[in-house]
Coordinates of C-alpha atoms and ligand atoms in Angstrom, one line a residue:
X1494 CA 26.1 -44.4 -23.6
X1495 CA 22.8 -42.6 -23.6
X1496 CA 19.3 -44.0 -22.9
X1497 CA 17.8 -41.3 -25.2
X1498 CA 17.3 -41.7 -29.0
X1499 CA 20.3 -40.0 -30.7
X1500 CA 18.1 -37.7 -32.8
X1501 CA 15.7 -36.3 -30.2
X1502 CA 17.3 -32.8 -30.4
X1503 CA 17.8 -32.9 -34.2
X1504 CA 17.1 -29.5 -35.9
X1505 CA 17.6 -27.6 -32.6
X1506 CA 20.2 -24.9 -31.9
X1507 CA 21.6 -24.4 -28.4
X1508 CA 23.7 -21.4 -27.2
X1509 CA 25.7 -22.5 -24.2
X1510 CA 27.4 -19.8 -22.0
X1511 CA 30.5 -21.2 -20.3
X1512 CA 30.3 -24.0 -22.9
X1513 CA 34.1 -24.4 -23.4
X1514 CA 34.8 -26.5 -20.4
X1515 CA 33.5 -28.4 -17.3
X1516 CA 29.8 -29.1 -16.8
X1517 CA 28.7 -26.9 -19.6
X1518 CA 31.0 -28.6 -22.1
X1519 CA 29.5 -31.9 -20.9
X1520 CA 26.1 -30.6 -21.6
X1521 CA 27.3 -29.4 -25.1
X1522 CA 28.7 -32.9 -25.8
X1523 CA 25.4 -34.5 -24.8
X1524 CA 23.2 -32.1 -26.9
X1525 CA 25.4 -32.6 -30.0
X1526 CA 25.3 -36.4 -29.4
X1527 CA 21.5 -36.1 -29.6
X1528 CA 21.4 -34.0 -32.8
X1529 CA 21.5 -30.4 -31.7
X1530 CA 23.9 -27.8 -33.1
X1531 CA 25.7 -25.8 -30.4
X1532 CA 27.2 -22.4 -30.1
X1533 CA 29.8 -22.2 -27.2
X1534 CA 30.1 -18.8 -25.7
X1535 CA 32.7 -17.7 -23.1
X1536 CA 35.6 -15.3 -22.8
X1537 CA 38.5 -17.0 -24.7
X1538 CA 38.2 -17.7 -28.4
X1539 CA 41.1 -20.1 -28.5
X1540 CA 39.6 -22.3 -25.8
X1541 CA 36.2 -22.2 -27.6
X1542 CA 37.7 -23.2 -31.0
X1543 CA 39.4 -26.2 -29.4
X1544 CA 36.2 -27.3 -27.6
X1545 CA 34.1 -26.8 -30.7
X1546 CA 36.6 -28.8 -32.9
X1547 CA 36.4 -31.6 -30.4
X1548 CA 32.6 -31.8 -30.7
X1549 CA 32.5 -31.2 -34.5
X1550 CA 35.7 -31.1 -36.4
X1551 CA 34.1 -29.6 -39.5
X1552 CA 32.2 -27.0 -37.5
X1553 CA 28.8 -28.1 -38.8
X1554 CA 27.5 -28.9 -35.3
X1555 CA 29.5 -26.7 -33.0
X1556 CA 31.1 -23.3 -33.2
X1557 CA 32.7 -21.0 -30.6
X1558 CA 31.9 -17.3 -30.3
X1559 CA 33.8 -15.3 -27.7
X1560 CA 31.9 -13.0 -25.3
X1561 CA 31.9 -12.1 -21.6
X1562 CA 28.3 -12.6 -20.3
X1563 CA 28.8 -9.3 -18.3
X1564 CA 29.1 -7.4 -21.6
X1565 CA 25.7 -7.1 -23.2
X1566 CA 27.1 -5.8 -26.5
X1567 CA 29.6 -8.6 -26.9
X1568 CA 26.9 -11.1 -25.9
X1569 CA 24.5 -9.7 -28.5
X1570 CA 27.3 -10.1 -31.2
X1571 CA 27.8 -13.7 -30.2
X1572 CA 24.0 -14.3 -30.4
X1573 CA 24.0 -12.7 -33.9
X1574 CA 26.9 -14.9 -35.0
X1575 CA 25.0 -18.0 -33.7
X1576 CA 21.8 -17.1 -35.6
X1577 CA 23.9 -16.3 -38.8
X1578 CA 25.7 -19.7 -38.5
X1579 CA 22.8 -22.0 -37.4
X1580 CA 19.6 -20.1 -38.3
X1581 CA 18.1 -19.4 -34.8
X1582 CA 18.2 -20.3 -31.1
X1583 CA 15.9 -22.9 -29.5
X1584 CA 17.9 -23.7 -26.3
X1585 CA 19.8 -21.3 -24.1
X1586 CA 22.0 -22.9 -21.4
X1587 CA 23.2 -20.4 -18.9
X1588 CA 26.3 -22.0 -17.5
X1589 CA 28.9 -19.2 -17.2
X1590 CA 29.9 -18.9 -13.6
X1591 CA 32.8 -17.7 -11.4
X1592 CA 33.7 -19.0 -8.0
X1593 CA 36.4 -19.3 -5.4
X1594 CA 36.5 -20.1 -1.7
X1595 CA 36.6 -16.9 0.5
X1596 CA 35.4 -15.9 4.0
X1597 CA 32.7 -13.3 3.6
X1598 CA 34.5 -11.0 6.0
X1599 CA 37.5 -10.9 3.6
X1600 CA 35.5 -10.6 0.4
X1601 CA 35.9 -7.2 -1.3
X1602 CA 32.7 -5.6 -2.6
X1603 CA 34.2 -6.0 -6.1
X1604 CA 34.8 -9.7 -5.5
X1605 CA 31.2 -10.2 -4.5
X1606 CA 30.0 -8.1 -7.5
X1607 CA 32.2 -10.0 -9.9
X1608 CA 30.5 -13.3 -9.0
X1609 CA 27.0 -11.8 -9.0
X1610 CA 27.7 -10.1 -12.3
X1611 CA 29.0 -13.3 -14.1
X1612 CA 26.4 -15.7 -12.6
X1613 CA 23.2 -13.7 -12.1
X1614 CA 23.5 -10.7 -14.4
X1615 CA 25.1 -12.9 -17.0
X1616 CA 22.1 -15.3 -16.8
X1617 CA 19.6 -12.4 -17.1
X1618 CA 21.6 -10.8 -20.0
X1619 CA 21.7 -14.0 -22.0
X1620 CA 18.0 -14.8 -21.3
X1621 CA 16.9 -11.3 -22.2
X1622 CA 19.0 -11.0 -25.4
X1623 CA 18.0 -14.5 -26.6
X1624 CA 14.3 -13.8 -25.9
X1625 CA 13.4 -12.6 -29.4
X1626 CA 14.9 -15.7 -31.0
X1627 CA 13.4 -18.1 -28.4
X1628 CA 10.0 -16.5 -29.2
X1629 CA 10.3 -17.8 -32.7
X1630 CA 11.1 -21.4 -31.7
X1631 CA 8.6 -24.2 -31.2
X1632 CA 10.9 -25.9 -28.7
X1633 CA 12.1 -22.9 -26.7
X1634 CA 13.8 -23.6 -23.4
X1635 CA 16.3 -21.9 -21.1
X1636 CA 18.3 -24.2 -18.8
X1637 CA 20.0 -22.3 -15.9
X1638 CA 22.9 -24.0 -14.1
X1639 CA 22.5 -23.4 -10.4
X1640 CA 24.3 -25.1 -7.5
X1641 CA 23.3 -26.6 -4.1
X1642 CA 24.9 -23.6 -2.4
X1643 CA 21.7 -21.7 -3.5
X1644 CA 19.6 -23.4 -0.7
X1645 CA 22.2 -25.0 1.6
X1646 CA 24.2 -22.5 3.6
X1647 CA 27.8 -23.3 2.7
X1648 CA 31.0 -22.0 4.4
X1649 CA 33.2 -19.6 2.3
X1650 CA 30.5 -19.6 -0.4
X1651 CA 28.2 -16.6 0.4
X1652 CA 28.9 -15.0 -3.0
X1653 CA 28.0 -17.9 -5.3
X1654 CA 25.2 -18.9 -2.8
X1655 CA 23.6 -15.5 -3.3
X1656 CA 24.2 -15.5 -7.0
X1657 CA 22.7 -19.0 -7.6
X1658 CA 19.7 -18.4 -5.3
X1659 CA 19.0 -15.4 -7.5
X1660 CA 19.3 -17.6 -10.6
X1661 CA 16.8 -20.0 -9.1
X1662 CA 14.4 -17.1 -8.6
X1663 CA 14.9 -16.1 -12.2
X1664 CA 14.1 -19.6 -13.3
X1665 CA 10.7 -19.4 -11.4
X1666 CA 9.8 -15.8 -12.5
X1667 CA 10.9 -16.2 -16.2
X1668 CA 9.1 -19.6 -16.3
X1669 CA 6.0 -17.8 -15.1
X1670 CA 6.2 -14.8 -17.4
X1671 CA 7.4 -16.6 -20.5
X1672 CA 5.3 -19.7 -20.2
X1673 CA 2.4 -18.2 -22.2
X1674 CA 4.9 -17.4 -25.0
X1675 CA 6.0 -21.1 -25.2
X1676 CA 9.4 -20.6 -23.5
X1677 CA 10.1 -23.1 -20.7
X1678 CA 12.7 -22.1 -18.1
X1679 CA 14.3 -24.9 -16.0
X1680 CA 17.3 -25.4 -13.9
X1681 CA 19.8 -28.0 -12.7
X1682 CA 21.5 -27.7 -9.3
X1683 CA 24.4 -30.2 -9.4
X1684 CA 26.4 -31.3 -6.4
X1685 CA 30.1 -31.8 -6.9
X1686 CA 31.1 -32.8 -10.4
X1687 CA 34.2 -34.8 -11.0
X1688 CA 37.1 -33.3 -13.0
X1689 CA 35.8 -29.7 -13.3
X1690 CA 37.4 -26.3 -12.7
X1691 CA 34.8 -25.8 -9.9
X1692 CA 35.9 -28.9 -8.0
X1693 CA 39.5 -27.8 -8.4
X1694 CA 38.7 -24.4 -6.9
X1695 CA 36.4 -25.6 -4.1
X1696 CA 37.7 -28.9 -2.8
X1697 CA 40.4 -28.4 -0.2
X1698 CA 43.6 -30.3 -1.2
X1699 CA 43.7 -33.9 0.2
X1700 CA 40.0 -33.9 1.1
X1701 CA 38.6 -35.8 -2.0
X1702 CA 38.4 -39.3 -0.5
X1703 CA 37.0 -38.0 2.8
X1704 CA 34.4 -35.9 1.0
X1705 CA 33.3 -38.9 -1.0
X1706 CA 32.9 -41.0 2.1
X1707 CA 30.5 -38.4 3.5
X1708 CA 28.3 -38.5 0.3
X1709 CA 25.3 -40.8 0.4
X1710 CA 26.2 -42.3 -3.0
X1711 CA 29.9 -42.4 -2.1
X1712 CA 31.0 -40.5 -5.1
X1713 CA 30.7 -37.2 -7.0
X1714 CA 28.7 -37.0 -10.2
X1715 CA 30.1 -36.6 -13.7
X1716 CA 29.7 -34.2 -16.6
X1717 CA 28.2 -37.1 -18.6
X1718 CA 25.5 -37.6 -15.9
X1719 CA 24.7 -33.9 -15.8
X1720 CA 24.6 -34.0 -19.7
X1721 CA 21.9 -36.7 -19.6
X1722 CA 19.7 -34.7 -17.2
X1723 CA 20.2 -31.7 -19.5
X1724 CA 19.1 -33.7 -22.5
X1725 CA 15.9 -34.7 -20.7
X1726 CA 15.1 -31.2 -19.5
X1727 CA 15.6 -29.5 -22.8
X1728 CA 13.8 -32.2 -24.8
X1729 CA 10.0 -32.6 -25.3
X1730 CA 10.0 -35.3 -22.6
X1731 CA 10.0 -32.4 -20.1
X1732 CA 7.5 -30.3 -22.0
X1733 CA 5.4 -29.7 -18.8
X1734 CA 8.4 -28.9 -16.7
X1735 CA 8.9 -25.1 -16.2
X1736 CA 9.9 -22.7 -13.5
X1737 CA 11.6 -25.6 -11.6
X1738 CA 15.2 -26.4 -10.7
X1739 CA 16.1 -30.1 -10.5
X1740 CA 18.6 -31.0 -7.8
X1741 CA 21.1 -33.5 -9.1
X1742 CA 23.4 -34.0 -6.1
X1743 CA 23.0 -37.6 -5.0
X1744 CA 21.1 -36.3 -1.9
X1745 CA 24.4 -34.8 -0.7
X1746 CA 22.7 -31.5 0.3
X1747 CA 20.1 -33.2 2.5
X1748 CA 20.4 -31.9 6.1
X1749 CA 22.9 -34.0 8.0
X1750 CA 23.6 -36.4 5.2
X1751 CA 27.3 -35.8 5.4
X1752 CA 27.4 -36.3 9.2
X1753 CA 25.4 -39.5 9.0
X1754 CA 27.3 -41.1 6.1
X1755 CA 30.6 -39.9 7.5
X1756 CA 29.9 -41.7 10.8
X1757 CA 28.7 -44.9 9.0
X1758 CA 31.9 -45.0 7.0
X1759 CA 34.1 -44.5 10.0
X1760 CA 35.3 -40.9 9.4
Ligands
COA946 N1 39.5 -14.7 -3.0 C1 39.1 -13.4 -2.7 N2 38.9 -12.5 -3.7 C2 39.1 -12.8 -4.9 C3 39.6 -14.1 -5.3 C4 39.8 -15.1 -4.2 N3 40.2 -16.3 -4.5 N4 39.7 -14.2 -6.7 C5 39.4 -13.0 -7.1 N5 39.0 -12.2 -6.1 C6 38.6 -10.8 -6.2 C7 39.7 -9.9 -6.8 O1 40.7 -9.5 -5.8 C8 38.9 -8.7 -7.3 O2 38.5 -7.9 -6.2 P1 39.3 -6.4 -5.9 O3 39.1 -5.6 -7.1 O4 38.6 -5.9 -4.7 O5 40.7 -6.8 -5.6 C9 37.6 -9.3 -7.7 O6 37.5 -10.6 -7.1 C10 37.5 -9.5 -9.2 O7 38.7 -10.3 -9.6 P2 39.2 -10.3 -11.1 O8 40.2 -11.4 -11.2 O9 39.5 -8.9 -11.5 O10 37.8 -10.7 -11.8 P3 37.5 -11.4 -13.1 O11 36.3 -10.9 -13.6 O12 38.7 -11.4 -14.0 O13 37.4 -12.9 -12.6 C11 36.5 -14.4 -11.0 C12 36.2 -13.4 -12.0 C13 37.1 -13.7 -9.8 C14 35.2 -15.1 -10.6 C15 37.5 -15.5 -11.5 O14 37.7 -16.4 -10.5 C16 37.0 -16.2 -12.7 O15 37.1 -15.7 -13.8 N6 36.4 -17.4 -12.6 C17 35.9 -18.1 -13.8 C18 36.1 -19.6 -13.7 C19 35.5 -20.2 -12.5 O16 35.4 -19.6 -11.5 N7 35.0 -21.4 -12.7 C20 34.4 -22.2 -11.6 C21 33.0 -22.1 -11.6 S1 32.2 -23.0 -10.3

């Protein structure tokens, strides 16, 4: 159930990197439910075809175009396919990301580079290559998916922390540079999102209930809730919001929130 009118994004086209699963698929689902057409872009065509068919069985509102965001030529081809299929690009969602738990001392330089390349360079690549199309749109917006690791020091997360902090900086700088051209640049920094690949990779086994007890709202968020925030940010309701990242984490990254709520709930 959405509180927004179901046609508020009608006539708009969104390209969503990492759109085949998790948070980004939740955003794709929300945008389609509000009238947008979406192009899902990630590495595996088969996965994208399945995800697109779930959103739009006849392909009229969702298509999948395989590309690795680290490969500018492949990304350009996916952008060209999107424009050929749907006529332009109004919304870019930069969601493609890579992550795993690793102590910084045991992280190879290539492992660090892989995450920086997917998250940060991938975000820049997609923004830069979509730029000519966004310039032609009257509702142009880039939504960058960040994470609370960007501003909250997090054990075993130096690599995504650095990558997401750089993405937040791009949100500010591109918002500033591209504002006069009519392109808004915004971000969402979600906390833990139930049922996603990220949660599987980052939550130590057996810790889920304990973690929830330490959260101020006593639960993680959902892909549907992040989808609703995305609909707001890419819609005209947020037309004066740019250069800003909205933290959607139920206050879990507030200093000492975990310690306080953990004690209150008898952990
Ligand atoms: N701990 C430490 N190092 C790891 C690792 C782990 N769990 N997983 C991968 N690496 C290292 C590899 O050993 C390699 O470094 P090396 O060449 O020095 O050995 C480097 O990272 C790249 O790994 P590779 O598997 O070749 O890269 P890739 O480009 O195929 O994959 C990743 C990128 C590593 C980010 C992979 O986890 C991925 O594809 N993730 C996408 C999905 C995802 O993470 N979703 C959650 C988002 S929150």
